[in-house]
């Protein structure tokens, strides 16, 4: 799969401290908001964001003839670093991007100057099984990670029965509805901003449906290390979790408890997305964490 072309872009001066932003599953790099990225660049960071394979302007893959796993998606992170001439960088990962950051911090500690994990689950913690049990109504066993909130479960159950969007308008309305659920209930939801973002996501996607291949990749191979691998993380680690996280509530505290010296930051009102209300607080925390 080394022939897959990955779209990326950089901000700031090449001599600045490098920060690589890794977005979550099925998500384009522009879900790292421009304003937030700009705050990091203005703070003296060389910021890189990119589209995962099968999202945005990166190549799409015929999964039936050329399947891949999340190990391949993880290896794309190394390829982005190399494309920008970086031997190492501060990694900032959101949701599944945080899982990728954790794995790289274990696998290649020399590539990770620091790690910031946002709205994510612990490496090897069985996140996928927790989600499946929640969506199918099965109880979570003792010791499992906390399951998602009821609003999230209800919304994604409804998606299973919903027909595919008929046109651009219907697709964007569905994407806004999903963003509203992921936003959570702690802060006002800006529907106009959500519409602008999802219109941009729609317009720049080579094939919007290709992102579903990430779900197939999750079942194509056991890629992530056992849960006890987190004690091997040596990079200074900041774990960020919103007080109104609807998908992975309490998972950040688990990560912080397992990574030596990790610091947990709880952001008031934040859900699973990165709305404008939290940009300044989050950017300031990351700038402090990545200071060299």
C-alpha atoms as an extended CHARMM CRD file, in Angstrom:
* protein
*
       292  EXT
         1         1  UNK       CA              0.0000000000        0.0000000000        0.0000000000  PROA      1               0.0000000000
         2         2  UNK       CA              2.9850000000        2.3270000000       -0.2600000000  PROA      2               0.0000000000
         3         3  UNK       CA              1.5330000000        3.7000000000       -3.5220000000  PROA      3               0.0000000000
         4         4  UNK       CA             -1.2930000000        5.4350000000       -1.6710000000  PROA      4               0.0000000000
         5         5  UNK       CA             -0.8550000000        9.1950000000       -1.9410000000  PROA      5               0.0000000000
         6         6  UNK       CA             -1.5380000000       11.1490000000        1.2590000000  PROA      6               0.0000000000
         7         7  UNK       CA             -2.5510000000       14.8160000000        1.1170000000  PROA      7               0.0000000000
         8         8  UNK       CA             -0.9960000000       17.0890000000        3.7380000000  PROA      8               0.0000000000
         9         9  UNK       CA             -0.2770000000       20.7450000000        4.3500000000  PROA      9               0.0000000000
        10        10  UNK       CA              2.0280000000       22.6870000000        6.6320000000  PROA      10              0.0000000000
        11        11  UNK       CA              1.8020000000       25.9990000000        8.4790000000  PROA      11              0.0000000000
        12        12  UNK       CA              4.4840000000       28.1240000000       10.1090000000  PROA      12              0.0000000000
        13        13  UNK       CA              8.2150000000       28.3850000000        9.4720000000  PROA      13              0.0000000000
        14        14  UNK       CA             10.2520000000       25.2580000000        8.7530000000  PROA      14              0.0000000000
        15        15  UNK       CA             12.6010000000       26.1600000000       11.6030000000  PROA      15              0.0000000000
        16        16  UNK       CA              9.7500000000       26.1890000000       14.1280000000  PROA      16              0.0000000000
        17        17  UNK       CA              9.0090000000       23.3400000000       16.5500000000  PROA      17              0.0000000000
        18        18  UNK       CA              7.1220000000       20.6520000000       14.5610000000  PROA      18              0.0000000000
        19        19  UNK       CA              3.6350000000       19.5230000000       15.5710000000  PROA      19              0.0000000000
        20        20  UNK       CA              1.8370000000       16.7800000000       13.6210000000  PROA      20              0.0000000000
        21        21  UNK       CA             -1.9570000000       16.7020000000       13.9690000000  PROA      21              0.0000000000
        22        22  UNK       CA             -3.5510000000       13.2480000000       13.5560000000  PROA      22              0.0000000000
        23        23  UNK       CA             -7.3290000000       13.2630000000       13.1230000000  PROA      23              0.0000000000
        24        24  UNK       CA             -9.6560000000       10.3910000000       14.0230000000  PROA      24              0.0000000000
        25        25  UNK       CA            -11.2140000000        7.5710000000       12.0590000000  PROA      25              0.0000000000
        26        26  UNK       CA            -13.0470000000        8.4520000000        8.8340000000  PROA      26              0.0000000000
        27        27  UNK       CA            -12.1070000000       12.1110000000        9.3050000000  PROA      27              0.0000000000
        28        28  UNK       CA            -10.3750000000       14.6210000000        7.0790000000  PROA      28              0.0000000000
        29        29  UNK       CA             -7.4830000000       16.7110000000        8.3350000000  PROA      29              0.0000000000
        30        30  UNK       CA             -9.5160000000       19.9090000000        8.0590000000  PROA      30              0.0000000000
        31        31  UNK       CA            -11.4610000000       18.8130000000       11.1380000000  PROA      31              0.0000000000
        32        32  UNK       CA             -8.4760000000       20.3770000000       12.8760000000  PROA      32              0.0000000000
        33        33  UNK       CA            -10.0670000000       23.8530000000       12.6630000000  PROA      33              0.0000000000
        34        34  UNK       CA             -8.2080000000       26.5820000000       10.7960000000  PROA      34              0.0000000000
        35        35  UNK       CA             -8.4580000000       28.9470000000       13.7700000000  PROA      35              0.0000000000
        36        36  UNK       CA             -6.9760000000       26.3720000000       16.1330000000  PROA      36              0.0000000000
        37        37  UNK       CA             -4.1740000000       25.5280000000       13.6950000000  PROA      37              0.0000000000
        38        38  UNK       CA             -3.5020000000       29.2360000000       13.2620000000  PROA      38              0.0000000000
        39        39  UNK       CA             -3.1340000000       29.7140000000       17.0140000000  PROA      39              0.0000000000
        40        40  UNK       CA             -0.5080000000       26.9710000000       17.1290000000  PROA      40              0.0000000000
        41        41  UNK       CA              1.3920000000       28.4180000000       14.1590000000  PROA      41              0.0000000000
        42        42  UNK       CA              1.2620000000       31.9160000000       15.6620000000  PROA      42              0.0000000000
        43        43  UNK       CA              2.7580000000       30.4180000000       18.8220000000  PROA      43              0.0000000000
        44        44  UNK       CA              5.8930000000       29.3580000000       16.9440000000  PROA      44              0.0000000000
        45        45  UNK       CA              4.9220000000       25.8750000000       15.8200000000  PROA      45              0.0000000000
        46        46  UNK       CA              5.3990000000       24.2790000000       12.4380000000  PROA      46              0.0000000000
        47        47  UNK       CA              2.0190000000       22.5700000000       12.1560000000  PROA      47              0.0000000000
        48        48  UNK       CA              1.2230000000       19.7210000000        9.7520000000  PROA      48              0.0000000000
        49        49  UNK       CA             -2.2240000000       18.2320000000        9.2020000000  PROA      49              0.0000000000
        50        50  UNK       CA             -3.2270000000       15.5940000000        6.6660000000  PROA      50              0.0000000000
        51        51  UNK       CA             -6.0800000000       13.5210000000        5.2830000000  PROA      51              0.0000000000
        52        52  UNK       CA             -6.0340000000        9.8340000000        6.1290000000  PROA      52              0.0000000000
        53        53  UNK       CA             -6.1980000000        7.4670000000        3.1700000000  PROA      53              0.0000000000
        54        54  UNK       CA             -9.7990000000        7.1280000000        1.9590000000  PROA      54              0.0000000000
        55        55  UNK       CA            -10.6910000000       10.6030000000        3.2500000000  PROA      55              0.0000000000
        56        56  UNK       CA            -10.6060000000       14.0570000000        1.7340000000  PROA      56              0.0000000000
        57        57  UNK       CA             -7.9920000000       14.6200000000       -0.9580000000  PROA      57              0.0000000000
        58        58  UNK       CA             -5.8730000000       11.5720000000       -0.1670000000  PROA      58              0.0000000000
        59        59  UNK       CA             -6.1540000000        8.5230000000       -2.4000000000  PROA      59              0.0000000000
        60        60  UNK       CA             -9.1550000000        6.2470000000       -2.1370000000  PROA      60              0.0000000000
        61        61  UNK       CA             -8.6550000000        2.4850000000       -2.1520000000  PROA      61              0.0000000000
        62        62  UNK       CA            -10.6150000000       -0.4100000000       -3.6120000000  PROA      62              0.0000000000
        63        63  UNK       CA            -10.7280000000       -2.2950000000       -0.3350000000  PROA      63              0.0000000000
        64        64  UNK       CA            -12.0350000000       -5.5080000000       -1.9080000000  PROA      64              0.0000000000
        65        65  UNK       CA             -8.9350000000       -5.8800000000       -4.0760000000  PROA      65              0.0000000000
        66        66  UNK       CA             -6.3800000000       -4.0700000000       -1.8980000000  PROA      66              0.0000000000
        67        67  UNK       CA             -7.4180000000       -4.3840000000        1.7680000000  PROA      67              0.0000000000
        68        68  UNK       CA             -5.4410000000       -2.6720000000        4.4860000000  PROA      68              0.0000000000
        69        69  UNK       CA             -5.4230000000       -2.5260000000        8.2700000000  PROA      69              0.0000000000
        70        70  UNK       CA             -5.0170000000        0.1670000000       10.8870000000  PROA      70              0.0000000000
        71        71  UNK       CA             -1.3530000000       -0.7610000000       10.9390000000  PROA      71              0.0000000000
        72        72  UNK       CA             -1.1680000000        0.6580000000        7.3970000000  PROA      72              0.0000000000
        73        73  UNK       CA             -3.0190000000        3.7910000000        8.5130000000  PROA      73              0.0000000000
        74        74  UNK       CA             -0.4970000000        4.0960000000       11.3430000000  PROA      74              0.0000000000
        75        75  UNK       CA              2.4020000000        3.7430000000        8.9030000000  PROA      75              0.0000000000
        76        76  UNK       CA              0.9750000000        6.6480000000        6.9040000000  PROA      76              0.0000000000
        77        77  UNK       CA              1.8840000000        8.8370000000        9.9020000000  PROA      77              0.0000000000
        78        78  UNK       CA              5.5550000000        7.9860000000        9.3680000000  PROA      78              0.0000000000
        79        79  UNK       CA              5.1890000000        8.7310000000        5.6690000000  PROA      79              0.0000000000
        80        80  UNK       CA              3.7470000000       12.1830000000        6.3910000000  PROA      80              0.0000000000
        81        81  UNK       CA              6.6190000000       12.9440000000        8.7600000000  PROA      81              0.0000000000
        82        82  UNK       CA              9.1350000000       11.8780000000        6.1270000000  PROA      82              0.0000000000
        83        83  UNK       CA              7.3900000000       13.8750000000        3.3910000000  PROA      83              0.0000000000
        84        84  UNK       CA              7.8870000000       17.0010000000        5.5050000000  PROA      84              0.0000000000
        85        85  UNK       CA             11.5040000000       16.1340000000        6.2960000000  PROA      85              0.0000000000
        86        86  UNK       CA             10.8340000000       15.4150000000        9.9610000000  PROA      86              0.0000000000
        87        87  UNK       CA             12.6890000000       12.7620000000       11.9280000000  PROA      87              0.0000000000
        88        88  UNK       CA             10.4420000000       13.4640000000       14.8960000000  PROA      88              0.0000000000
        89        89  UNK       CA              7.6060000000       15.7480000000       15.9790000000  PROA      89              0.0000000000
        90        90  UNK       CA              5.1910000000       16.5190000000       18.7620000000  PROA      90              0.0000000000
        91        91  UNK       CA              2.1840000000       14.2870000000       18.0200000000  PROA      91              0.0000000000
        92        92  UNK       CA             -1.3380000000       15.5460000000       18.7180000000  PROA      92              0.0000000000
        93        93  UNK       CA             -4.0300000000       12.9440000000       18.0810000000  PROA      93              0.0000000000
        94        94  UNK       CA             -7.8110000000       13.1990000000       18.2690000000  PROA      94              0.0000000000
        95        95  UNK       CA            -10.0010000000       10.1240000000       18.9310000000  PROA      95              0.0000000000
        96        96  UNK       CA             -8.5570000000        7.2600000000       16.8300000000  PROA      96              0.0000000000
        97        97  UNK       CA             -5.7030000000        9.6220000000       15.9970000000  PROA      97              0.0000000000
        98        98  UNK       CA             -4.8850000000        9.5380000000       19.6990000000  PROA      98              0.0000000000
        99        99  UNK       CA             -4.7090000000        5.7540000000       19.5230000000  PROA      99              0.0000000000
       100       100  UNK       CA             -2.2860000000        6.0460000000       16.6020000000  PROA      100             0.0000000000
       101       101  UNK       CA             -0.1870000000        8.5020000000       18.6000000000  PROA      101             0.0000000000
       102       102  UNK       CA             -0.0840000000        6.1460000000       21.5770000000  PROA      102             0.0000000000
       103       103  UNK       CA              0.9780000000        3.2370000000       19.3710000000  PROA      103             0.0000000000
       104       104  UNK       CA              3.7580000000        5.2440000000       17.7120000000  PROA      104             0.0000000000
       105       105  UNK       CA              4.9670000000        6.4590000000       21.1300000000  PROA      105             0.0000000000
       106       106  UNK       CA              5.3340000000        2.7980000000       22.1450000000  PROA      106             0.0000000000
       107       107  UNK       CA              6.6780000000        1.5410000000       18.8330000000  PROA      107             0.0000000000
       108       108  UNK       CA              9.0540000000        4.3710000000       17.8640000000  PROA      108             0.0000000000
       109       109  UNK       CA              9.7250000000        6.5870000000       20.8900000000  PROA      109             0.0000000000
       110       110  UNK       CA             12.5400000000        8.3850000000       19.0730000000  PROA      110             0.0000000000
       111       111  UNK       CA              9.9530000000        9.8430000000       16.6540000000  PROA      111             0.0000000000
       112       112  UNK       CA              7.7660000000       11.3720000000       19.3800000000  PROA      112             0.0000000000
       113       113  UNK       CA              8.9420000000       14.5540000000       21.1260000000  PROA      113             0.0000000000
       114       114  UNK       CA              5.7240000000       14.7230000000       23.1320000000  PROA      114             0.0000000000
       115       115  UNK       CA              2.2570000000       13.2260000000       22.9040000000  PROA      115             0.0000000000
       116       116  UNK       CA             -1.1030000000       14.9420000000       23.2510000000  PROA      116             0.0000000000
       117       117  UNK       CA             -4.1550000000       12.6800000000       23.2310000000  PROA      117             0.0000000000
       118       118  UNK       CA             -7.5870000000       14.3080000000       22.8040000000  PROA      118             0.0000000000
       119       119  UNK       CA            -10.9900000000       12.5920000000       23.1910000000  PROA      119             0.0000000000
       120       120  UNK       CA             -9.3750000000        9.1860000000       22.8020000000  PROA      120             0.0000000000
       121       121  UNK       CA             -9.3410000000        5.6970000000       24.3100000000  PROA      121             0.0000000000
       122       122  UNK       CA             -6.4070000000        3.8110000000       25.8250000000  PROA      122             0.0000000000
       123       123  UNK       CA             -4.2690000000        1.6810000000       23.5680000000  PROA      123             0.0000000000
       124       124  UNK       CA             -5.3790000000       -1.9420000000       23.7520000000  PROA      124             0.0000000000
       125       125  UNK       CA             -8.4170000000       -1.0850000000       25.8690000000  PROA      125             0.0000000000
       126       126  UNK       CA            -11.0130000000       -2.8350000000       23.7160000000  PROA      126             0.0000000000
       127       127  UNK       CA            -12.7180000000        0.3450000000       22.5180000000  PROA      127             0.0000000000
       128       128  UNK       CA            -14.2830000000       -1.4040000000       19.5330000000  PROA      128             0.0000000000
       129       129  UNK       CA            -15.8920000000       -4.0990000000       21.6530000000  PROA      129             0.0000000000
       130       130  UNK       CA            -17.2310000000       -1.4860000000       24.0730000000  PROA      130             0.0000000000
       131       131  UNK       CA            -18.9150000000        0.3410000000       21.1960000000  PROA      131             0.0000000000
       132       132  UNK       CA            -20.3800000000       -2.8330000000       19.6880000000  PROA      132             0.0000000000
       133       133  UNK       CA            -21.8200000000       -3.9150000000       23.0350000000  PROA      133             0.0000000000
       134       134  UNK       CA            -23.3580000000       -0.4740000000       23.5440000000  PROA      134             0.0000000000
       135       135  UNK       CA            -24.9630000000       -0.3850000000       20.0900000000  PROA      135             0.0000000000
       136       136  UNK       CA            -26.3300000000       -3.9310000000       20.4390000000  PROA      136             0.0000000000
       137       137  UNK       CA            -27.6190000000       -3.4010000000       23.9600000000  PROA      137             0.0000000000
       138       138  UNK       CA            -25.3190000000       -5.9410000000       25.5990000000  PROA      138             0.0000000000
       139       139  UNK       CA            -24.0040000000       -5.1030000000       29.0870000000  PROA      139             0.0000000000
       140       140  UNK       CA            -20.4110000000       -4.0450000000       29.5340000000  PROA      140             0.0000000000
       141       141  UNK       CA            -18.4190000000       -6.6040000000       31.5800000000  PROA      141             0.0000000000
       142       142  UNK       CA            -16.7680000000       -5.6250000000       34.8110000000  PROA      142             0.0000000000
       143       143  UNK       CA            -13.5380000000       -3.7380000000       34.2010000000  PROA      143             0.0000000000
       144       144  UNK       CA            -14.4870000000       -2.6340000000       30.6750000000  PROA      144             0.0000000000
       145       145  UNK       CA            -14.1260000000        0.9640000000       29.5620000000  PROA      145             0.0000000000
       146       146  UNK       CA            -17.2210000000        3.1150000000       30.0580000000  PROA      146             0.0000000000
       147       147  UNK       CA            -19.6380000000        2.9770000000       27.1390000000  PROA      147             0.0000000000
       148       148  UNK       CA            -20.9130000000        5.9340000000       25.1170000000  PROA      148             0.0000000000
       149       149  UNK       CA            -23.7900000000        8.1120000000       26.2380000000  PROA      149             0.0000000000
       150       150  UNK       CA            -27.4160000000        7.3450000000       25.3340000000  PROA      150             0.0000000000
       151       151  UNK       CA            -27.7320000000       10.1680000000       22.7850000000  PROA      151             0.0000000000
       152       152  UNK       CA            -24.7860000000        8.7750000000       20.8440000000  PROA      152             0.0000000000
       153       153  UNK       CA            -26.1230000000        5.2110000000       21.0100000000  PROA      153             0.0000000000
       154       154  UNK       CA            -29.6140000000        6.2580000000       19.8860000000  PROA      154             0.0000000000
       155       155  UNK       CA            -28.2850000000        8.3070000000       16.9710000000  PROA      155             0.0000000000
       156       156  UNK       CA            -25.9750000000        5.6360000000       15.6200000000  PROA      156             0.0000000000
       157       157  UNK       CA            -28.5990000000        2.9200000000       15.9710000000  PROA      157             0.0000000000
       158       158  UNK       CA            -30.8420000000        5.0550000000       13.7800000000  PROA      158             0.0000000000
       159       159  UNK       CA            -28.1200000000        5.2680000000       11.1390000000  PROA      159             0.0000000000
       160       160  UNK       CA            -28.1840000000        1.4940000000       10.6840000000  PROA      160             0.0000000000
       161       161  UNK       CA            -31.7810000000        1.6640000000        9.4130000000  PROA      161             0.0000000000
       162       162  UNK       CA            -31.4620000000        4.9320000000        7.5070000000  PROA      162             0.0000000000
       163       163  UNK       CA            -31.2560000000        4.8200000000        3.6810000000  PROA      163             0.0000000000
       164       164  UNK       CA            -28.2140000000        6.3830000000        1.9790000000  PROA      164             0.0000000000
       165       165  UNK       CA            -28.4110000000       10.1220000000        1.4140000000  PROA      165             0.0000000000
       166       166  UNK       CA            -30.0500000000       10.8560000000       -1.9350000000  PROA      166             0.0000000000
       167       167  UNK       CA            -28.1790000000       14.0340000000       -2.7720000000  PROA      167             0.0000000000
       168       168  UNK       CA            -25.6720000000       16.6390000000       -1.5820000000  PROA      168             0.0000000000
       169       169  UNK       CA            -28.1840000000       18.4470000000        0.6250000000  PROA      169             0.0000000000
       170       170  UNK       CA            -29.3030000000       15.2880000000        2.4010000000  PROA      170             0.0000000000
       171       171  UNK       CA            -25.6990000000       14.1490000000        2.8920000000  PROA      171             0.0000000000
       172       172  UNK       CA            -24.6710000000       17.4570000000        4.4510000000  PROA      172             0.0000000000
       173       173  UNK       CA            -27.7380000000       17.5410000000        6.7100000000  PROA      173             0.0000000000
       174       174  UNK       CA            -26.8260000000       14.0580000000        7.9470000000  PROA      174             0.0000000000
       175       175  UNK       CA            -23.2470000000       15.1280000000        8.5870000000  PROA      175             0.0000000000
       176       176  UNK       CA            -24.4290000000       18.1570000000       10.5770000000  PROA      176             0.0000000000
       177       177  UNK       CA            -26.7350000000       15.9340000000       12.6470000000  PROA      177             0.0000000000
       178       178  UNK       CA            -23.7990000000       13.6600000000       13.4420000000  PROA      178             0.0000000000
       179       179  UNK       CA            -21.6050000000       16.6160000000       14.3870000000  PROA      179             0.0000000000
       180       180  UNK       CA            -24.3570000000       17.8780000000       16.7070000000  PROA      180             0.0000000000
       181       181  UNK       CA            -24.4140000000       14.5530000000       18.5910000000  PROA      181             0.0000000000
       182       182  UNK       CA            -20.6160000000       14.3900000000       18.8140000000  PROA      182             0.0000000000
       183       183  UNK       CA            -20.5230000000       18.0090000000       20.0210000000  PROA      183             0.0000000000
       184       184  UNK       CA            -22.3370000000       16.9930000000       23.1850000000  PROA      184             0.0000000000
       185       185  UNK       CA            -24.5430000000       19.0990000000       25.4030000000  PROA      185             0.0000000000
       186       186  UNK       CA            -22.0310000000       21.1740000000       27.3330000000  PROA      186             0.0000000000
       187       187  UNK       CA            -21.6600000000       24.1230000000       24.9400000000  PROA      187             0.0000000000
       188       188  UNK       CA            -23.9900000000       25.8690000000       22.4620000000  PROA      188             0.0000000000
       189       189  UNK       CA            -23.9310000000       24.2170000000       19.0380000000  PROA      189             0.0000000000
       190       190  UNK       CA            -23.1280000000       26.5970000000       16.1670000000  PROA      190             0.0000000000
       191       191  UNK       CA            -25.1370000000       25.1570000000       13.2760000000  PROA      191             0.0000000000
       192       192  UNK       CA            -23.9050000000       27.7600000000       10.7700000000  PROA      192             0.0000000000
       193       193  UNK       CA            -20.2770000000       26.8980000000       11.5240000000  PROA      193             0.0000000000
       194       194  UNK       CA            -21.1120000000       23.1880000000       11.3370000000  PROA      194             0.0000000000
       195       195  UNK       CA            -22.7190000000       23.6820000000        7.9300000000  PROA      195             0.0000000000
       196       196  UNK       CA            -19.6950000000       25.5530000000        6.5730000000  PROA      196             0.0000000000
       197       197  UNK       CA            -17.3940000000       22.7910000000        7.8020000000  PROA      197             0.0000000000
       198       198  UNK       CA            -19.4550000000       19.9100000000        6.4460000000  PROA      198             0.0000000000
       199       199  UNK       CA            -19.9470000000       21.6100000000        3.0920000000  PROA      199             0.0000000000
       200       200  UNK       CA            -16.1850000000       21.9080000000        2.8750000000  PROA      200             0.0000000000
       201       201  UNK       CA            -15.7440000000       18.2490000000        3.8760000000  PROA      201             0.0000000000
       202       202  UNK       CA            -18.2530000000       17.2140000000        1.2150000000  PROA      202             0.0000000000
       203       203  UNK       CA            -16.7370000000       19.3040000000       -1.5620000000  PROA      203             0.0000000000
       204       204  UNK       CA            -13.1200000000       18.2390000000       -1.0530000000  PROA      204             0.0000000000
       205       205  UNK       CA            -13.7660000000       14.5050000000       -0.6900000000  PROA      205             0.0000000000
       206       206  UNK       CA            -12.7290000000       12.3980000000       -3.6470000000  PROA      206             0.0000000000
       207       207  UNK       CA            -15.2540000000        9.7840000000       -2.5550000000  PROA      207             0.0000000000
       208       208  UNK       CA            -17.1580000000       10.4890000000        0.6490000000  PROA      208             0.0000000000
       209       209  UNK       CA            -18.2560000000        6.8510000000        1.0080000000  PROA      209             0.0000000000
       210       210  UNK       CA            -14.6500000000        5.5750000000        0.9260000000  PROA      210             0.0000000000
       211       211  UNK       CA            -14.1370000000        6.6280000000        4.5510000000  PROA      211             0.0000000000
       212       212  UNK       CA            -16.2150000000        3.6080000000        5.5770000000  PROA      212             0.0000000000
       213       213  UNK       CA            -13.1830000000        1.4960000000        4.6310000000  PROA      213             0.0000000000
       214       214  UNK       CA            -11.6990000000        2.5050000000        7.9830000000  PROA      214             0.0000000000
       215       215  UNK       CA            -14.3260000000        0.3060000000        9.6370000000  PROA      215             0.0000000000
       216       216  UNK       CA            -13.2800000000       -2.6000000000        7.4240000000  PROA      216             0.0000000000
       217       217  UNK       CA             -9.6350000000       -1.9250000000        8.2700000000  PROA      217             0.0000000000
       218       218  UNK       CA            -10.4440000000       -2.2210000000       11.9710000000  PROA      218             0.0000000000
       219       219  UNK       CA            -11.5390000000       -5.8110000000       11.4300000000  PROA      219             0.0000000000
       220       220  UNK       CA             -8.8000000000       -6.7570000000        8.9870000000  PROA      220             0.0000000000
       221       221  UNK       CA             -6.0450000000       -7.4580000000       11.5080000000  PROA      221             0.0000000000
       222       222  UNK       CA             -5.0370000000       -7.1900000000       15.1670000000  PROA      222             0.0000000000
       223       223  UNK       CA             -2.7670000000       -4.1670000000       15.1040000000  PROA      223             0.0000000000
       224       224  UNK       CA             -2.7600000000       -2.6040000000       18.5460000000  PROA      224             0.0000000000
       225       225  UNK       CA             -0.6090000000       -3.8120000000       21.4130000000  PROA      225             0.0000000000
       226       226  UNK       CA             -1.9420000000       -5.1070000000       24.7420000000  PROA      226             0.0000000000
       227       227  UNK       CA             -3.2470000000       -2.6010000000       27.2470000000  PROA      227             0.0000000000
       228       228  UNK       CA             -0.1450000000       -2.8520000000       29.4320000000  PROA      228             0.0000000000
       229       229  UNK       CA              1.9540000000       -1.3510000000       26.6130000000  PROA      229             0.0000000000
       230       230  UNK       CA              1.1040000000        2.1520000000       27.8270000000  PROA      230             0.0000000000
       231       231  UNK       CA              3.6270000000        1.9000000000       30.6350000000  PROA      231             0.0000000000
       232       232  UNK       CA              6.2720000000        1.9210000000       27.8820000000  PROA      232             0.0000000000
       233       233  UNK       CA              5.3750000000        5.4400000000       26.7120000000  PROA      233             0.0000000000
       234       234  UNK       CA              8.2770000000        7.7480000000       27.5320000000  PROA      234             0.0000000000
       235       235  UNK       CA              7.1500000000       10.8970000000       25.7380000000  PROA      235             0.0000000000
       236       236  UNK       CA              5.7450000000       13.6640000000       27.9400000000  PROA      236             0.0000000000
       237       237  UNK       CA              2.0050000000       13.0940000000       27.6290000000  PROA      237             0.0000000000
       238       238  UNK       CA             -0.9770000000       15.4190000000       27.9050000000  PROA      238             0.0000000000
       239       239  UNK       CA             -4.4170000000       13.7950000000       27.9070000000  PROA      239             0.0000000000
       240       240  UNK       CA             -7.3950000000       16.0300000000       27.0850000000  PROA      240             0.0000000000
       241       241  UNK       CA            -10.9910000000       15.0510000000       27.7790000000  PROA      241             0.0000000000
       242       242  UNK       CA            -14.1690000000       17.1000000000       27.7000000000  PROA      242             0.0000000000
       243       243  UNK       CA            -16.5280000000       17.1480000000       30.6480000000  PROA      243             0.0000000000
       244       244  UNK       CA            -19.3780000000       16.3270000000       28.2310000000  PROA      244             0.0000000000
       245       245  UNK       CA            -17.6490000000       13.6320000000       26.1440000000  PROA      245             0.0000000000
       246       246  UNK       CA            -20.4890000000       11.5740000000       24.5590000000  PROA      246             0.0000000000
       247       247  UNK       CA            -18.4420000000        8.7770000000       22.9580000000  PROA      247             0.0000000000
       248       248  UNK       CA            -15.5590000000        7.8830000000       25.2660000000  PROA      248             0.0000000000
       249       249  UNK       CA            -16.5040000000        9.2630000000       28.7050000000  PROA      249             0.0000000000
       250       250  UNK       CA            -13.8030000000        8.6470000000       31.2940000000  PROA      250             0.0000000000
       251       251  UNK       CA            -11.3750000000        7.0830000000       28.8250000000  PROA      251             0.0000000000
       252       252  UNK       CA             -8.9390000000        9.9750000000       29.1660000000  PROA      252             0.0000000000
       253       253  UNK       CA             -8.5190000000        9.3400000000       32.8640000000  PROA      253             0.0000000000
       254       254  UNK       CA             -7.6670000000        5.7020000000       32.0900000000  PROA      254             0.0000000000
       255       255  UNK       CA             -4.9600000000        6.7710000000       29.6440000000  PROA      255             0.0000000000
       256       256  UNK       CA             -3.4990000000        9.2780000000       32.0860000000  PROA      256             0.0000000000
       257       257  UNK       CA             -3.4410000000        6.6300000000       34.7890000000  PROA      257             0.0000000000
       258       258  UNK       CA             -1.4640000000        4.1880000000       32.6600000000  PROA      258             0.0000000000
       259       259  UNK       CA              1.0940000000        6.4680000000       30.9810000000  PROA      259             0.0000000000
       260       260  UNK       CA              3.9770000000        7.3610000000       33.3430000000  PROA      260             0.0000000000
       261       261  UNK       CA              3.8640000000       11.0270000000       34.3190000000  PROA      261             0.0000000000
       262       262  UNK       CA              0.8730000000       11.8480000000       32.0840000000  PROA      262             0.0000000000
       263       263  UNK       CA             -1.2280000000       14.8990000000       32.8940000000  PROA      263             0.0000000000
       264       264  UNK       CA             -5.0180000000       14.8950000000       32.5230000000  PROA      264             0.0000000000
       265       265  UNK       CA             -6.7040000000       18.1100000000       31.3880000000  PROA      265             0.0000000000
       266       266  UNK       CA            -10.4940000000       18.2840000000       31.5590000000  PROA      266             0.0000000000
       267       267  UNK       CA            -12.0750000000       20.9630000000       29.3630000000  PROA      267             0.0000000000
       268       268  UNK       CA            -15.3530000000       22.3600000000       30.6470000000  PROA      268             0.0000000000
       269       269  UNK       CA            -18.2640000000       21.8260000000       28.2670000000  PROA      269             0.0000000000
       270       270  UNK       CA            -16.2320000000       20.0680000000       25.5740000000  PROA      270             0.0000000000
       271       271  UNK       CA            -17.7040000000       17.0020000000       23.9030000000  PROA      271             0.0000000000
       272       272  UNK       CA            -16.0240000000       14.9280000000       21.1810000000  PROA      272             0.0000000000
       273       273  UNK       CA            -15.4150000000       17.7700000000       18.7160000000  PROA      273             0.0000000000
       274       274  UNK       CA            -13.2190000000       20.8710000000       18.6120000000  PROA      274             0.0000000000
       275       275  UNK       CA            -15.6060000000       23.8600000000       18.6450000000  PROA      275             0.0000000000
       276       276  UNK       CA            -14.4320000000       27.4480000000       18.6060000000  PROA      276             0.0000000000
       277       277  UNK       CA            -15.2370000000       27.9300000000       22.3010000000  PROA      277             0.0000000000
       278       278  UNK       CA            -12.3020000000       25.7290000000       23.3450000000  PROA      278             0.0000000000
       279       279  UNK       CA             -9.6810000000       26.7310000000       20.7460000000  PROA      279             0.0000000000
       280       280  UNK       CA             -7.8090000000       29.2220000000       22.9060000000  PROA      280             0.0000000000
       281       281  UNK       CA             -7.6890000000       26.9830000000       25.9930000000  PROA      281             0.0000000000
       282       282  UNK       CA             -6.6370000000       23.9410000000       24.0020000000  PROA      282             0.0000000000
       283       283  UNK       CA             -4.0520000000       25.7880000000       21.9100000000  PROA      283             0.0000000000
       284       284  UNK       CA             -2.4780000000       27.3730000000       24.9730000000  PROA      284             0.0000000000
       285       285  UNK       CA             -2.2070000000       23.9780000000       26.6590000000  PROA      285             0.0000000000
       286       286  UNK       CA             -0.5850000000       22.3890000000       23.6080000000  PROA      286             0.0000000000
       287       287  UNK       CA              1.8070000000       25.3010000000       23.1220000000  PROA      287             0.0000000000
       288       288  UNK       CA              2.9220000000       24.9300000000       26.7380000000  PROA      288             0.0000000000
       289       289  UNK       CA              3.2020000000       21.1530000000       26.3980000000  PROA      289             0.0000000000
       290       290  UNK       CA              5.2900000000       21.3870000000       23.2030000000  PROA      290             0.0000000000
       291       291  UNK       CA              7.6420000000       24.1400000000       24.3710000000  PROA      291             0.0000000000
       292       292  UNK       CA             11.2880000000       23.1600000000       23.8550000000  PROA      292             0.0000000000
